[in-house]
Coordinates of C-alpha atoms and ligand atoms in Angstrom, one line a residue:
M1418 CA 63.6 185.3 170.3
P1419 CA 60.6 185.9 168.0
C1420 CA 57.6 183.6 168.3
H1421 CA 58.9 181.4 165.4
R1422 CA 62.2 180.9 163.8
V1423 CA 63.1 179.0 160.7
V1424 CA 66.8 178.3 160.4
V1425 CA 68.3 177.1 157.1
V1426 CA 71.8 175.6 157.0
G1427 CA 73.6 176.2 153.7
G1428 CA 73.0 179.0 151.2
G1429 CA 73.4 176.9 148.0
F1430 CA 70.8 176.2 145.4
A1431 CA 68.5 174.3 147.9
G1432 CA 68.8 176.7 150.8
F1433 CA 68.6 179.8 148.7
H1434 CA 65.5 178.9 146.8
A1435 CA 63.8 177.7 150.0
L1436 CA 64.4 181.0 151.6
R1437 CA 63.5 183.0 148.6
R1438 CA 60.1 181.5 148.6
L1439 CA 59.7 181.4 152.4
Q1440 CA 60.2 185.2 152.4
R1441 CA 56.9 185.5 150.6
L1442 CA 55.0 182.6 152.1
V1443 CA 55.4 182.7 155.9
P1444 CA 53.8 185.3 158.2
A1445 CA 55.7 188.5 159.0
D1446 CA 56.4 187.5 162.6
V1447 CA 58.4 184.4 161.6
E1448 CA 62.1 185.0 161.7
L1449 CA 64.2 183.6 158.8
M1450 CA 67.8 182.8 159.5
L1451 CA 70.5 181.5 157.1
I1452 CA 73.8 180.0 158.3
S1453 CA 76.3 180.1 155.4
P1454 CA 80.1 180.3 155.2
T1455 CA 79.7 182.8 152.3
D1456 CA 77.5 185.9 151.7
Y1457 CA 76.7 184.6 148.2
L1458 CA 75.0 181.8 146.4
L1459 CA 77.5 180.3 144.0
Y1460 CA 76.2 179.4 140.5
S1461 CA 78.5 176.3 140.3
P1462 CA 77.5 175.0 136.8
L1463 CA 79.5 177.8 135.3
L1464 CA 82.6 177.3 137.5
P1465 CA 84.5 175.6 134.6
E1466 CA 84.1 178.9 132.7
V1467 CA 85.8 180.7 135.6
A1468 CA 88.7 178.2 135.5
A1469 CA 89.0 178.9 131.8
G1470 CA 88.9 182.7 132.3
I1471 CA 85.7 183.3 130.3
V1472 CA 83.4 184.4 133.2
Q1473 CA 84.6 186.7 136.0
P1474 CA 84.4 184.9 139.4
R1475 CA 82.3 187.5 141.1
H1476 CA 79.7 187.3 138.4
L1477 CA 78.7 183.8 139.5
A1478 CA 78.2 185.0 143.1
I1479 CA 74.7 186.1 143.9
S1480 CA 74.5 188.4 146.9
L1481 CA 72.4 186.8 149.7
H1482 CA 71.9 190.2 151.4
R1483 CA 70.4 191.7 148.2
T1484 CA 68.2 188.8 147.2
L1485 CA 67.1 187.7 150.7
P1486 CA 66.3 191.0 152.4
R1487 CA 64.0 189.3 155.0
V1488 CA 66.7 186.8 156.1
Q1489 CA 69.2 187.2 158.9
L1490 CA 72.5 185.9 157.6
V1491 CA 74.9 184.3 160.1
L1492 CA 78.3 183.7 158.6
G1493 CA 79.9 180.3 159.6
H1494 CA 79.7 176.6 159.4
V1495 CA 77.2 174.5 161.4
I1496 CA 79.4 171.9 163.0
S1497 CA 76.9 170.0 165.0
V1498 CA 73.1 169.7 165.3
D1499 CA 71.4 168.8 168.6
L1500 CA 68.1 167.5 167.4
D1501 CA 66.7 166.8 170.9
N1502 CA 67.2 170.4 172.2
R1503 CA 66.7 172.1 168.8
K1504 CA 70.1 173.7 168.9
L1505 CA 72.9 174.3 166.4
S1506 CA 76.7 174.9 167.0
I1507 CA 78.2 177.3 164.5
R1508 CA 81.9 177.8 163.9
R1509 CA 82.2 181.4 162.8
P1510 CA 84.9 183.0 160.7
G1511 CA 87.9 183.2 163.0
G1512 CA 87.0 180.0 164.8
T1513 CA 84.7 181.2 167.6
L1514 CA 81.6 179.2 168.4
R1515 CA 78.0 180.4 168.5
S1516 CA 74.8 178.6 169.2
E1517 CA 71.4 179.1 167.7
V1518 CA 68.0 177.6 168.4
W1519 CA 65.3 176.8 165.9
D1520 CA 61.7 175.6 165.8
R1521 CA 61.8 174.7 162.1
L1522 CA 65.2 173.5 160.6
V1523 CA 66.2 173.1 157.0
L1524 CA 69.4 171.1 156.3
A1525 CA 70.9 172.1 152.9
P1526 CA 74.7 171.9 153.4
G1527 CA 75.2 170.4 149.9
S1528 CA 78.1 168.1 149.0
V1529 CA 81.9 168.1 149.0
T1530 CA 84.4 166.6 146.5
R1531 CA 84.8 162.9 146.9
R1532 CA 88.5 162.1 147.4
F1533 CA 88.7 158.4 148.2
D1534 CA 91.6 157.2 150.3
I1535 CA 94.4 157.5 147.7
P1536 CA 97.9 158.3 148.9
G1537 CA 98.9 161.9 148.0
V1538 CA 95.4 163.1 146.8
A1539 CA 94.7 165.1 150.0
E1540 CA 98.1 166.9 149.6
H1541 CA 98.3 167.4 145.8
A1542 CA 94.8 167.3 144.2
H1543 CA 92.7 170.4 143.6
G1544 CA 88.9 170.3 143.2
L1545 CA 86.5 172.6 141.5
K1546 CA 83.6 173.2 143.9
T1547 CA 84.3 176.7 145.2
L1548 CA 85.3 180.1 143.7
P1549 CA 88.8 180.1 145.3
E1550 CA 89.4 176.6 143.8
A1551 CA 88.4 177.8 140.3
I1552 CA 90.5 180.9 140.5
Y1553 CA 93.5 179.0 141.9
L1554 CA 93.3 176.4 139.1
R1555 CA 93.4 179.0 136.3
D1556 CA 96.2 180.9 137.9
H1557 CA 98.2 177.8 138.7
V1558 CA 98.0 176.5 135.1
L1559 CA 99.1 179.8 133.7
R1560 CA 102.0 180.0 136.2
Q1561 CA 103.2 176.6 135.1
V1562 CA 103.2 177.7 131.5
D1563 CA 105.1 180.8 132.5
I1564 CA 107.8 178.9 134.3
A1565 CA 108.0 176.2 131.6
D1566 CA 108.6 178.9 129.0
A1567 CA 111.7 180.1 130.8
T1568 CA 113.2 176.8 132.0
L1569 CA 116.0 174.9 130.2
D1570 CA 115.3 171.6 132.1
P1571 CA 113.3 169.3 129.8
V1572 CA 112.0 167.2 132.7
E1573 CA 110.7 170.2 134.6
R1574 CA 109.2 171.5 131.4
E1575 CA 107.3 168.3 130.8
E1576 CA 106.0 168.3 134.4
R1577 CA 104.8 171.8 134.2
L1578 CA 103.1 171.4 130.8
T1579 CA 101.1 168.4 131.8
V1580 CA 97.7 168.5 133.4
V1581 CA 96.1 165.4 134.8
A1582 CA 92.3 165.5 135.6
V1583 CA 90.5 162.7 137.3
G1584 CA 86.8 162.2 136.7
A1585 CA 85.0 162.0 133.4
G1586 CA 81.6 163.3 134.7
Y1587 CA 80.5 166.8 133.7
T1588 CA 82.9 168.5 136.2
G1589 CA 86.1 166.8 135.1
T1590 CA 85.3 166.7 131.4
E1591 CA 84.0 170.3 131.2
V1592 CA 86.9 171.8 133.1
V1593 CA 89.6 169.9 131.0
A1594 CA 87.9 170.7 127.7
Q1595 CA 87.2 174.4 128.6
M1596 CA 90.7 175.0 129.9
Q1597 CA 92.4 173.2 127.1
H1598 CA 90.5 175.2 124.5
W1599 CA 91.4 178.5 126.2
L1600 CA 95.1 177.6 126.7
R1601 CA 95.4 176.5 123.0
T1602 CA 94.0 179.9 122.0
V1603 CA 96.5 181.9 124.1
A1604 CA 99.6 179.6 124.0
S1605 CA 101.2 181.4 121.1
G1606 CA 101.7 184.4 123.5
W1607 CA 104.7 182.7 125.1
R1608 CA 108.1 182.7 123.3
N1609 CA 109.0 179.0 123.8
I1610 CA 105.7 177.2 124.2
N1611 CA 104.4 175.0 121.4
V1612 CA 100.6 174.5 121.7
D1613 CA 100.9 170.8 121.1
G1614 CA 103.5 170.5 123.8
I1615 CA 100.9 171.1 126.5
R1616 CA 99.5 167.7 127.5
W1617 CA 96.1 167.1 128.9
V1618 CA 95.2 163.7 130.4
L1619 CA 91.7 162.8 131.5
V1620 CA 91.4 159.7 133.7
D1621 CA 88.3 157.8 134.9
R1622 CA 87.8 154.3 136.3
S1623 CA 84.5 154.1 134.5
T1624 CA 84.6 153.0 130.9
T1625 CA 82.3 155.8 129.6
L1626 CA 82.7 159.5 129.3
L1627 CA 79.9 161.7 130.7
P1628 CA 77.6 158.8 131.8
E1629 CA 75.0 161.4 132.8
L1630 CA 74.4 162.2 129.1
G1631 CA 74.0 158.7 127.8
A1632 CA 76.2 156.5 125.6
R1633 CA 75.6 158.3 122.3
L1634 CA 76.5 161.8 123.5
G1635 CA 79.2 160.4 125.7
G1636 CA 80.8 158.7 122.6
A1637 CA 80.5 162.0 120.7
A1638 CA 82.2 163.9 123.5
L1639 CA 85.0 161.3 123.6
R1640 CA 85.7 161.6 119.9
M1641 CA 85.7 165.4 120.1
L1642 CA 88.2 165.4 123.0
E1643 CA 90.5 163.0 121.3
K1644 CA 90.4 165.0 118.1
R1645 CA 91.6 168.0 120.1
G1646 CA 94.5 165.9 121.4
I1647 CA 93.3 165.3 124.9
D1648 CA 94.6 161.9 126.2
V1649 CA 91.4 160.2 127.6
R1650 CA 92.2 157.1 129.7
L1651 CA 89.1 155.2 130.7
G1652 CA 89.0 152.1 133.0
V1653 CA 91.9 153.3 135.1
T1654 CA 92.3 155.5 138.2
I1655 CA 95.0 157.2 140.2
A1656 CA 97.0 154.9 142.5
E1657 CA 99.2 157.6 144.0
A1658 CA 99.8 161.3 143.6
G1659 CA 103.0 163.2 144.3
D1660 CA 104.2 166.8 143.8
R1661 CA 105.9 166.0 140.5
S1662 CA 104.0 163.0 139.1
V1663 CA 100.9 160.8 139.4
T1664 CA 100.9 157.0 139.1
L1665 CA 97.9 155.4 137.5
S1666 CA 96.3 152.1 138.6
D1667 CA 97.8 150.4 135.5
G1668 CA 101.3 151.4 136.6
T1669 CA 101.8 154.3 134.2
V1670 CA 103.7 157.2 135.8
I1671 CA 102.8 160.6 134.4
P1672 CA 105.1 163.6 135.2
T1673 CA 102.9 166.5 136.2
R1674 CA 102.5 169.3 138.8
T1675 CA 98.8 169.8 138.2
L1676 CA 96.2 167.3 139.4
V1677 CA 92.6 168.3 139.0
W1678 CA 90.2 166.3 141.0
G1679 CA 86.6 166.0 139.7
A1680 CA 85.8 162.4 140.8
G1681 CA 82.3 163.0 142.0
T1682 CA 80.8 164.4 145.1
T1683 CA 79.6 163.1 148.5
A1684 CA 77.2 164.7 151.0
S1685 CA 78.5 167.3 153.4
P1686 CA 80.4 165.8 156.4
L1687 CA 77.8 167.5 158.6
I1688 CA 75.3 164.8 157.6
G1689 CA 77.5 162.0 159.1
T1690 CA 77.5 163.8 162.5
L1691 CA 73.7 163.6 162.9
G1692 CA 73.5 159.9 163.8
R1693 CA 70.5 159.4 161.4
R1694 CA 70.0 157.0 158.6
T1695 CA 71.8 157.8 155.4
A1696 CA 71.8 156.3 151.8
A1697 CA 75.2 156.6 150.1
G1698 CA 76.1 159.3 152.7
R1699 CA 72.9 161.4 152.0
L1700 CA 70.4 161.9 154.8
V1701 CA 67.3 159.8 154.3
V1702 CA 64.1 161.8 154.1
D1703 CA 60.6 161.2 153.0
A1704 CA 59.0 162.5 149.7
Q1705 CA 58.1 165.7 151.5
M1706 CA 61.7 166.0 152.5
R1707 CA 61.0 165.6 156.2
L1708 CA 63.4 163.7 158.5
P1709 CA 61.6 160.5 159.5
G1710 CA 59.9 160.9 162.9
R1711 CA 60.3 164.7 162.9
H1712 CA 57.7 167.3 162.0
D1713 CA 60.2 170.2 162.4
V1714 CA 63.3 169.1 160.3
W1715 CA 63.7 169.0 156.5
A1716 CA 66.7 168.1 154.4
L1717 CA 67.2 168.5 150.6
G1718 CA 69.6 169.1 147.8
D1719 CA 72.9 167.1 147.4
A1720 CA 72.9 166.4 151.2
A1721 CA 69.7 164.5 151.2
A1722 CA 68.4 161.2 149.7
V1723 CA 65.1 162.6 148.4
P1724 CA 63.0 159.9 146.7
D1725 CA 62.5 160.5 143.0
L1726 CA 58.8 159.8 142.5
T1727 CA 59.1 160.1 138.7
R1728 CA 61.1 156.9 138.5
A1729 CA 59.7 153.5 139.2
A1730 CA 60.1 152.1 142.7
G1731 CA 62.2 149.0 143.2
P1732 CA 62.3 146.6 146.2
D1733 CA 64.1 149.3 148.2
G1734 CA 61.6 152.0 147.3
H1735 CA 62.2 154.8 144.7
P1736 CA 65.6 155.7 143.5
V1737 CA 66.9 159.0 145.0
S1738 CA 67.0 162.3 143.1
A1739 CA 70.3 163.0 141.3
M1740 CA 72.7 165.6 142.8
T1741 CA 71.9 168.4 140.4
A1742 CA 71.2 172.1 140.7
Q1743 CA 67.8 171.7 139.0
N1744 CA 66.7 169.2 141.7
A1745 CA 68.2 171.3 144.6
Q1746 CA 66.5 174.5 143.4
R1747 CA 63.1 172.8 143.0
Q1748 CA 63.3 170.9 146.2
G1749 CA 64.0 174.3 147.9
R1750 CA 60.8 175.7 146.6
T1751 CA 58.8 172.6 147.6
V1752 CA 60.3 172.7 151.1
A1753 CA 59.3 176.3 151.4
R1754 CA 55.7 175.4 150.7
N1755 CA 55.8 172.5 153.1
I1756 CA 57.1 174.8 155.9
A1757 CA 54.5 177.5 155.1
A1758 CA 51.9 174.7 155.5
T1759 CA 53.0 174.3 159.1
F1760 CA 52.0 177.9 159.7
G1761 CA 48.6 177.3 158.2
R1762 CA 49.5 178.7 154.7
G1763 CA 48.7 176.2 151.9
F1764 CA 49.3 172.5 151.9
S1765 CA 52.3 170.3 152.2
R1766 CA 53.3 168.3 149.1
Q1767 CA 55.7 165.7 147.8
Y1768 CA 58.7 166.5 145.7
R1769 CA 58.2 165.5 142.1
H1770 CA 60.3 166.8 139.2
R1771 CA 61.0 165.2 135.8
D1772 CA 64.6 165.7 134.8
L1773 CA 65.1 168.5 132.2
G1774 CA 68.4 167.0 131.0
L1775 CA 72.0 168.2 131.2
A1776 CA 74.4 170.1 129.0
A1777 CA 78.2 170.2 128.8
D1778 CA 80.1 173.1 127.2
F1779 CA 83.6 172.2 126.0
G1780 CA 84.7 175.7 124.9
G1781 CA 84.7 177.2 121.4
K1782 CA 81.8 175.8 119.4
D1783 CA 81.9 172.4 121.0
A1784 CA 79.1 171.4 123.3
I1785 CA 76.6 168.7 123.9
A1786 CA 73.2 168.8 125.5
R1787 CA 70.2 166.6 126.1
P1788 CA 67.3 168.9 127.0
L1789 CA 64.1 166.9 127.5
G1790 CA 65.7 163.8 126.0
V1791 CA 66.6 165.5 122.6
S1792 CA 70.3 165.0 121.8
L1793 CA 72.1 168.1 120.5
R1794 CA 75.6 169.0 119.6
G1795 CA 77.7 172.0 118.5
V1796 CA 76.5 175.5 118.5
I1797 CA 72.9 174.6 119.0
A1798 CA 73.8 172.7 122.1
K1799 CA 75.9 175.6 123.3
A1800 CA 73.1 178.1 122.7
V1801 CA 70.6 175.9 124.6
A1802 CA 73.1 175.5 127.5
R1803 CA 73.9 179.2 127.7
G1804 CA 70.2 180.2 127.4
Y1805 CA 69.4 177.8 130.2
H1806 CA 72.2 179.2 132.4
L1807 CA 70.9 182.8 131.8
M1808 CA 67.4 181.8 132.8
A1809 CA 68.6 179.8 135.9
L1810 CA 70.9 182.5 137.3
P1811 CA 68.7 183.9 140.0
S1812 CA 69.6 187.6 139.7
L1813 CA 69.2 190.0 136.7
S1814 CA 72.4 191.8 137.5
N1815 CA 74.4 188.6 137.5
R1816 CA 72.7 187.5 134.2
V1817 CA 73.8 190.8 132.5
R1818 CA 77.3 190.5 133.8
V1819 CA 77.7 186.9 132.6
L1820 CA 76.2 187.8 129.2
C1821 CA 78.7 190.6 128.9
D1822 CA 81.5 188.2 129.8
W1823 CA 80.5 185.9 127.0
I1824 CA 80.3 188.8 124.5
L1825 CA 83.7 190.2 125.6
D1826 CA 85.2 186.7 125.5
A1827 CA 84.1 186.3 121.9
A1828 CA 85.1 189.8 120.8
L1829 CA 88.4 190.4 122.5
P1830 CA 91.7 188.5 122.8
K1831 CA 91.5 186.1 125.7
Q1832 CA 93.2 187.0 129.0
M1833 CA 96.4 185.3 129.9
I1834 CA 97.6 186.9 133.1
H1835 CA 97.7 185.3 136.5
I1836 CA 97.2 187.1 139.8
S1837 CA 98.1 184.1 141.9
A1838 CA 96.2 185.5 144.9
I1839 CA 95.3 182.2 146.3
R1840 CA 97.9 179.9 147.9
S1841 CA 98.0 176.3 146.9
A1842 CA 97.4 175.1 150.5
D1843 CA 94.2 177.2 150.8
A1844 CA 92.9 175.7 147.5
L1845 CA 93.4 172.1 148.6
I1846 CA 90.0 170.3 148.9
A1847 CA 90.0 170.0 152.7
D1848 CA 90.7 173.7 153.2
A1849 CA 88.7 175.2 150.4
Q1850 CA 85.7 173.1 151.2
H1851 CA 86.1 173.1 155.0
T1852 CA 85.8 169.4 155.3
R1853 CA 87.9 169.3 158.5
S1854 CA 85.5 171.7 160.5
Y1855 CA 83.6 168.7 161.8
A1856 CA 86.5 166.7 163.2
Q1857 CA 87.1 169.3 165.9
P1858 CA 84.9 168.7 169.0
A1859 CA 82.6 171.6 169.6
T1860 CA 83.7 171.9 173.2
A1861 CA 87.3 172.5 172.2
L1862 CA 86.4 175.8 170.5
P1863 CA 86.3 179.1 172.3
L1864 CA 82.8 180.4 173.0
D1865 CA 81.3 183.2 171.0
S1866 CA 83.6 186.0 172.1
A1867 CA 85.2 187.6 169.1
V1868 CA 85.0 187.5 165.4
A1869 CA 88.0 187.8 163.2
Ligands
LIG1484 C1 81.7 172.4 138.6 C2 80.3 172.0 138.8 C3 79.4 172.0 137.7 C4 78.1 171.6 137.9 N1 77.2 171.6 136.8 C5 75.9 171.4 136.9 C6 75.0 171.5 135.8 O1 75.4 171.8 134.7 N2 73.7 171.2 136.1 C7 73.2 170.9 137.3 O2 72.0 170.7 137.5 N3 74.1 170.8 138.3 C8 75.4 171.0 138.2 N4 76.2 170.9 139.3 C9 75.7 170.3 140.5 C10 75.1 171.4 141.4 O3 75.9 172.5 141.5 C11 74.7 170.8 142.7 O4 73.9 169.7 142.6 C12 74.0 171.9 143.5 O5 74.8 173.0 143.8 C13 73.4 171.3 144.8 O6 72.8 172.3 145.6 P1 72.8 172.3 147.2 O7 72.1 173.5 147.6 O8 72.4 171.0 147.7 O9 74.4 172.4 147.5 P2 75.3 173.6 147.2 O10 74.9 174.4 146.1 O11 76.7 173.0 147.2 O12 75.2 174.5 148.5 C14 75.5 174.1 149.8 C15 75.9 175.3 150.6 O13 76.0 174.9 151.9 C16 77.2 175.5 152.5 N5 77.6 174.7 153.6 C17 78.2 173.5 153.5 N6 78.4 173.0 154.8 C18 77.8 173.9 155.6 C19 77.7 173.9 157.0 N7 78.2 173.0 157.8 N8 77.1 175.0 157.6 C20 76.6 176.0 156.8 N9 76.7 176.0 155.5 C21 77.3 174.9 154.9 C22 78.1 175.5 151.3 O14 79.2 176.5 151.5 C23 77.2 175.9 150.2 O15 77.1 177.3 150.1 C24 77.6 171.2 139.1 C25 78.4 171.3 140.2 C26 79.8 171.6 140.1 C27 80.7 171.7 141.3

């Protein structure tokens, strides 16, 4: 064990950017360790473009080994944290258990798709939080069209040609709009498929679309989706999901074999195992992202309720920072400085970031964006969104690959083949996002003996 060890849990935006800066800031004798289930940072804002076949999946995966050369990567999920003894239990690939100790800990396990307790959702809904889920979704939709093209049964045909998506935030809306645009472009490639016969239904219990972008842009997005033939149903939700239909809360039954679940996110289940104070499931921390009462533990990103000091405080204090990549990334950099300060390098500071705005790309020339409060639509919004993504992608080689994907997508016929390499069961939310890892008691797992 070196004289000091900083352990980071989760290699998403928050953990990655914390480590990237820590590599430069902390003394050479400090060991940096990252526990992550993958060997890449996933640039999730472009996942809808993977589902729509525009960007190749690997181009959104930023190699942790290449970008974090000073960091020891340990593949696995942290399933419990012993704050008193400064010890972590890690479930490694293959199911074996390993323990690690720390003297500075950064908790950045992000969030998972929120499922609610709706019958059938766990068994039939597919989320869009990981690369396997995005790849599965695209292949699954293409497979449904293939099968529908060759079936003589009109009921089966309707089921296979209907996609229901839940959640009209940026995930649900973008994925429906992007995939619908792409499928319309390629649908003429099948002998018996009429473009207008493919039905897209977007459902949300809220009464507005894209609430993150404000009423005006949300209204513009709604009109645009409806003009394209997408059936948007606001103010209702799913009451039950089955393998061949979903039932809405207003009693409507929609025949479908595809249920896309984008109904928001909730903090990683790891946070609930800590026995510490949470706010809406996120770990409560102070403005320096320290766990109250601890000088050696920080939490940030989607998993933490970091006070947003740029917004006015109410009776319960400041509102918490939104779950966005721009917050997670900047919180990572601030935490790195705060940890460096504990080694006598620089000073600790509070997190403060004014929101830069959001953008949503709907495929083709349709997009909306609100950078720095300015409302934009169409190709200008699309250019702003794409320019931002290129800047935000943290590796030059990934930037070039994504840019080439966009150029190829514009210049060549769109791809319409499915490889179907991911099984439906592996792409269900609980398996793809490993939400069950924490239910298993750590003692029931074999000790660190072999790795699959
Ligand atoms: C489809 C989609 C589109 C989005 N679009 C935008 C956008 O346009 N703009 C924007 O600002 N934000 C966007 N977001 C939100 C943004 O991606 C998140 O806010 C951001 O990723 C949060 O960063 P994080 O580091 O907290 O979590 P994540 O990036 O989710 O990273 C958490 C990491 O921790 C790992 N992990 C989880 N549990 C454990 C564990 N127990 N042990 C070890 N590792 C663990 C996970 O595998 C993951 O790698 C989008 C999200 C999605 C899903």
